[in-house]
Coordinates of C-alpha atoms in Angstrom, one line a residue:
M1 CA 0.0 0.0 0.0
N2 CA 1.5 3.3 -1.1
A3 CA 1.0 6.8 0.3
S4 CA -1.6 7.7 -2.4
Q5 CA -3.7 4.6 -1.7
F6 CA -3.6 5.3 2.0
R7 CA -4.9 8.8 1.4
D8 CA -7.7 7.4 -0.7
V9 CA -8.7 5.2 2.3
I10 CA -8.6 8.2 4.7
K11 CA -10.9 10.2 2.3
Y12 CA -13.4 7.3 2.3
F13 CA -13.3 7.0 6.1
Q14 CA -14.0 10.7 6.6
D15 CA -16.9 10.6 4.2
L16 CA -18.3 7.4 5.9
Q17 CA -18.2 9.1 9.3
D18 CA -20.1 12.1 7.8
R19 CA -22.8 9.9 6.3
I20 CA -23.3 7.6 9.3
C21 CA -23.6 10.7 11.6
R22 CA -26.3 12.2 9.3
Q23 CA -28.3 9.0 9.3
L24 CA -28.1 8.5 13.0
S25 CA -29.0 12.1 13.6
A26 CA -32.1 11.8 11.3
V27 CA -33.4 8.8 13.4
D28 CA -33.0 11.0 16.5
G29 CA -35.1 13.9 15.3
D30 CA -32.1 15.6 13.6
R31 CA -30.3 16.2 16.8
A32 CA -26.8 17.3 16.2
F33 CA -23.6 15.5 17.1
R34 CA -21.1 17.4 19.2
E35 CA -17.7 17.3 17.4
D36 CA -14.2 17.5 19.0
Q37 CA -11.3 17.8 16.7
W38 CA -8.0 16.7 18.1
Q39 CA -4.4 16.4 17.2
H40 CA -2.1 13.4 17.8
D41 CA 1.3 14.3 19.4
N42 CA 3.2 12.4 16.7
G43 CA 1.1 13.7 13.8
G44 CA -2.4 13.2 12.5
G45 CA -5.5 13.5 14.6
G46 CA -9.1 12.9 14.4
R47 CA -12.8 13.9 14.8
T48 CA -14.8 12.6 17.7
R49 CA -18.5 13.0 17.4
V50 CA -21.0 12.2 20.2
L51 CA -24.8 12.4 20.2
N52 CA -26.8 12.4 23.4
G53 CA -30.4 12.4 22.2
H54 CA -33.8 10.9 22.8
V55 CA -33.4 7.7 20.8
F56 CA -29.7 7.3 21.4
E57 CA -28.6 7.8 25.0
Q58 CA -25.1 8.0 23.6
A59 CA -23.8 7.5 20.0
G60 CA -20.1 8.0 19.4
V61 CA -18.7 8.0 15.9
N62 CA -14.9 8.5 15.7
F63 CA -12.6 9.1 12.8
S64 CA -8.9 9.0 13.5
H65 CA -5.6 9.1 11.7
V66 CA -2.6 8.7 13.9
K67 CA 1.1 8.3 13.3
G68 CA 3.9 7.0 15.5
E69 CA 7.7 6.6 15.4
K70 CA 7.5 3.2 17.2
L71 CA 4.8 0.6 17.2
P72 CA 3.1 -0.1 20.6
V73 CA 3.3 -3.6 22.2
A74 CA -0.3 -4.4 21.2
A75 CA 0.8 -4.3 17.5
T76 CA 4.1 -6.1 17.8
E77 CA 3.2 -8.8 20.3
K78 CA 2.3 -11.2 17.4
R79 CA 4.5 -9.6 14.8
P80 CA 8.0 -9.1 16.4
Q81 CA 9.5 -8.5 12.9
M82 CA 7.7 -5.1 12.9
A83 CA 9.3 -3.9 16.1
G84 CA 11.1 -0.5 15.7
Q85 CA 9.2 0.6 12.7
G86 CA 7.0 3.7 12.5
F87 CA 3.3 3.4 11.6
E88 CA 0.2 5.1 10.3
A89 CA -3.3 3.9 11.3
S90 CA -6.7 5.3 10.4
G91 CA -10.3 4.2 10.9
V92 CA -13.9 4.9 11.7
S93 CA -15.1 3.3 15.0
L94 CA -18.5 3.7 16.4
V95 CA -20.6 2.5 19.3
V96 CA -24.3 3.3 19.7
H97 CA -26.0 2.9 23.1
P98 CA -29.8 3.4 22.6
D99 CA -32.1 4.6 25.4
N100 CA -34.8 2.1 24.8
P101 CA -33.8 -1.3 26.2
F102 CA -35.5 -3.0 23.3
I103 CA -33.1 -1.5 20.8
P104 CA -29.7 -3.4 20.8
T105 CA -26.4 -1.7 21.3
S106 CA -24.3 -1.8 18.1
H107 CA -20.7 -1.5 17.3
A108 CA -18.9 -1.1 13.9
N109 CA -15.3 -0.5 12.9
V110 CA -13.3 -0.2 9.7
R111 CA -9.6 0.5 9.9
V112 CA -6.3 0.4 8.0
F113 CA -2.8 0.1 9.2
R114 CA 0.6 0.4 7.6
T115 CA 4.2 0.5 8.8
V116 CA 6.6 3.1 7.8
P117 CA 10.0 1.4 7.3
K118 CA 13.1 3.1 8.8
S119 CA 15.4 1.9 6.0
S120 CA 15.2 0.3 2.6
D121 CA 16.1 -3.0 4.2
D122 CA 12.9 -3.0 6.3
K123 CA 9.8 -4.8 4.9
D124 CA 6.6 -2.8 4.9
F125 CA 3.4 -4.2 6.2
W126 CA -0.2 -3.2 5.8
W127 CA -3.6 -4.6 6.4
F128 CA -7.3 -3.8 6.9
G129 CA -9.6 -4.8 9.7
G130 CA -13.1 -4.2 10.9
G131 CA -16.6 -5.6 11.2
F132 CA -19.8 -5.0 13.1
D133 CA -21.6 -6.7 16.0
L134 CA -25.0 -6.5 17.8
T135 CA -25.6 -6.6 21.5
P136 CA -29.3 -6.9 22.4
Y137 CA -30.8 -6.9 25.9
Y138 CA -34.2 -8.2 24.8
P139 CA -33.5 -10.1 21.6
F140 CA -35.9 -10.5 18.7
D141 CA -35.1 -13.3 16.2
A142 CA -36.2 -11.2 13.2
D143 CA -33.8 -8.4 14.1
I144 CA -30.9 -10.8 14.5
K145 CA -31.6 -12.6 11.3
H146 CA -31.9 -9.3 9.4
W147 CA -28.5 -8.2 10.9
H148 CA -26.8 -11.4 9.8
Q149 CA -28.5 -11.4 6.4
V150 CA -27.1 -7.9 5.6
A151 CA -23.7 -9.2 6.8
Y152 CA -24.0 -12.2 4.5
D153 CA -25.1 -10.1 1.5
A154 CA -22.1 -7.7 2.0
C155 CA -19.7 -10.6 2.1
K156 CA -21.1 -12.7 -0.8
P157 CA -19.4 -10.9 -3.7
F158 CA -16.0 -11.6 -2.2
G159 CA -16.3 -15.3 -1.8
K160 CA -18.6 -18.0 -0.4
D161 CA -16.3 -18.6 2.6
V162 CA -16.1 -15.0 3.7
Y163 CA -19.2 -14.7 5.8
P164 CA -18.8 -18.0 7.7
R165 CA -15.1 -17.3 8.3
F166 CA -15.6 -13.7 9.6
K167 CA -18.8 -14.6 11.4
T168 CA -17.0 -17.3 13.4
W169 CA -14.1 -14.9 14.0
C170 CA -16.6 -12.5 15.5
D171 CA -18.1 -15.1 17.7
D172 CA -14.6 -16.1 18.9
Y173 CA -13.4 -12.5 19.4
F174 CA -16.3 -11.0 21.2
Y175 CA -16.3 -13.6 23.9
L176 CA -16.0 -13.0 27.6
K177 CA -14.1 -16.0 28.8
H178 CA -14.6 -15.2 32.5
R179 CA -18.4 -15.1 31.9
N180 CA -18.5 -18.0 29.4
E181 CA -20.8 -16.0 27.1
T182 CA -20.6 -14.0 23.9
R183 CA -20.9 -10.2 24.1
G184 CA -24.0 -10.4 22.0
V185 CA -25.3 -12.1 18.9
G186 CA -22.3 -11.4 16.7
G187 CA -21.9 -10.3 13.1
L188 CA -18.5 -9.9 11.4
F189 CA -15.0 -9.4 12.6
F190 CA -11.7 -9.6 10.7
D191 CA -8.2 -8.3 11.1
D192 CA -4.8 -8.5 9.3
L193 CA -6.6 -8.7 5.9
N194 CA -4.3 -8.2 2.9
E195 CA -4.4 -11.5 1.2
W196 CA -6.6 -10.2 -1.6
G197 CA -4.4 -7.3 -2.5
F198 CA -5.2 -3.6 -2.0
D199 CA -8.1 -3.1 -4.5
K200 CA -10.3 -6.0 -3.5
T201 CA -9.6 -5.5 0.2
F202 CA -10.4 -1.8 0.0
A203 CA -13.7 -2.7 -1.9
F204 CA -14.6 -5.1 0.9
I205 CA -13.9 -2.5 3.6
Q206 CA -16.3 -0.2 1.8
A207 CA -18.9 -2.9 1.6
I208 CA -18.7 -3.4 5.3
G209 CA -18.9 0.3 6.0
E210 CA -22.0 0.7 3.9
A211 CA -23.7 -2.5 5.4
Y212 CA -23.6 -1.2 9.0
I213 CA -26.4 1.4 8.5
Q214 CA -28.4 -1.0 6.3
A215 CA -28.3 -3.5 9.1
Y216 CA -28.9 -1.3 12.1
I217 CA -31.3 1.6 11.2
P218 CA -34.3 -0.7 10.4
I219 CA -33.9 -2.4 13.8
V220 CA -33.9 1.0 15.5
N221 CA -36.9 2.3 13.7
K222 CA -38.8 -0.9 14.4
R223 CA -38.1 -0.8 18.2
K224 CA -37.7 2.8 19.2
N225 CA -41.3 3.4 20.1
M226 CA -41.8 0.3 22.1
S227 CA -43.0 0.8 25.7
Y228 CA -40.7 -0.2 28.5
D229 CA -40.6 0.1 32.3
E230 CA -37.9 0.6 35.0
T231 CA -37.3 -3.2 35.2
H232 CA -36.3 -3.2 31.5
K233 CA -34.1 -0.1 32.0
Q234 CA -32.3 -1.6 35.0
F235 CA -31.6 -4.8 33.2
Q236 CA -30.2 -2.9 30.3
K237 CA -27.9 -1.0 32.6
Y238 CA -26.8 -4.3 34.3
R239 CA -26.0 -5.9 30.9
R240 CA -24.1 -2.9 29.7
G241 CA -21.6 -3.9 32.4
R242 CA -20.6 -6.8 30.2
Y243 CA -19.8 -4.3 27.5
V244 CA -17.5 -2.4 29.8
E245 CA -15.8 -5.6 30.9
F246 CA -15.1 -6.7 27.4
N247 CA -13.8 -3.3 26.2
L248 CA -11.4 -2.8 29.2
V249 CA -10.2 -6.4 29.5
Y250 CA -10.1 -7.8 26.0
D251 CA -10.5 -5.3 23.2
R252 CA -7.4 -4.9 21.1
G253 CA -8.5 -1.6 19.7
T254 CA -8.8 -0.1 23.2
L255 CA -5.3 -1.4 24.1
F256 CA -3.8 -0.1 20.9
G257 CA -5.3 3.3 21.3
L258 CA -4.1 3.8 24.8
Q259 CA -0.7 2.4 24.2
S260 CA -0.1 4.5 21.1
G261 CA -1.0 7.7 22.9
G262 CA -4.4 8.2 21.4
R263 CA -7.0 10.6 22.8
T264 CA -8.3 9.0 25.9
E265 CA -11.8 10.5 25.7
S266 CA -12.2 9.3 22.1
I267 CA -11.0 5.8 22.9
L268 CA -13.3 5.4 25.9
M269 CA -16.4 7.0 24.3
S270 CA -17.4 3.4 23.6
L271 CA -18.4 2.9 27.2
P272 CA -22.1 3.5 28.0
P273 CA -23.0 6.6 30.0
E274 CA -25.0 4.7 32.6
V275 CA -24.1 1.2 33.9
S276 CA -25.0 -0.7 37.0
Y277 CA -23.3 -3.7 38.7
R278 CA -25.2 -6.2 40.9
Y279 CA -23.4 -8.7 42.9
N280 CA -24.1 -12.3 41.9
Y281 CA -27.3 -11.3 40.0
H282 CA -29.4 -13.9 38.3
P283 CA -32.6 -13.1 36.5
K284 CA -35.8 -14.9 37.5
A285 CA -36.4 -18.2 35.7
D286 CA -38.7 -17.9 32.7
S287 CA -38.5 -14.1 32.8
Q288 CA -38.0 -11.8 29.8
E289 CA -34.5 -11.2 31.2
A290 CA -33.6 -14.8 31.5
K291 CA -34.3 -15.4 27.8
L292 CA -31.3 -13.3 26.8
Y293 CA -28.8 -15.9 28.2
D294 CA -30.0 -18.5 25.6
Y295 CA -28.7 -16.1 22.9
L296 CA -25.2 -15.6 24.3
K297 CA -23.6 -18.5 22.4
P298 CA -22.6 -18.9 18.8
R299 CA -25.4 -19.9 16.5
D300 CA -26.3 -20.1 12.8
W301 CA -28.6 -17.2 12.9
L302 CA -29.5 -17.2 9.2
N303 CA -31.1 -20.7 9.6
H304 CA -32.3 -20.3 13.2
S305 CA -35.9 -21.3 13.5
G306 CA -36.6 -20.2 17.1
T307 CA -39.6 -18.1 17.8
G308 CA -37.9 -15.6 20.1
H309 CA -39.9 -12.5 21.2

């Protein structure tokens, strides 16, 4: 990947951030995102946008382009041959925490990374990563199937093995080992993707970026006017705690951002604004809340025949 190609990716990411923000704002009555522009100490910077509205308790949509003289440990742990090289990384990362407990939380990310060799003897490395995943509190089978159908359709032009491969990767990655449960009902996740060459891989990244809104907005519109009570809200806040646990314990993006000197507020905007923890909590048997736990394991959602809610 040369410098010109990298600039093309950055241009697409900035446009993607703009379009996603416009569409989320429209769902929330055209409420405006607050934008903070920031500069990275080593060069580059970003735009962090946060919406606190009626439909979305907090929606954060980040664009970043950061540079560094030395790769952080999170990047070289599995690639010691890159140690000592400089780098550039860019991406759009977003997390949406709705107010209504019947709307799932959603996450999406598309990113690009390349090393900047110190000498002509150094090999340069580049790759793309990304995906999107869904975290319901009160799951609906139709919503989950729609989410995965959009993911499947986005992957299909790139090979019949792409959806099952990246769907499984998502199930494996967004897994809380200490809880023995998935973070939600999955979607797609991939990293270190360069085997197709630049053009095809960049086209795939664009397909994933476009698919997120197609997957999420119909679910939001279907559920945003559903009535809920304090029991539903308290369960949502309790389950948001799992989101916090994953992001702070396991998430590679969070670790990379903090280790590379990224803007802390932008990195941690993925955390929900209101969370509750309850010691040794277990929902009542056969309650609405108890049904969620049947969904927190990998499943073939496209062919799932359960009735759900």
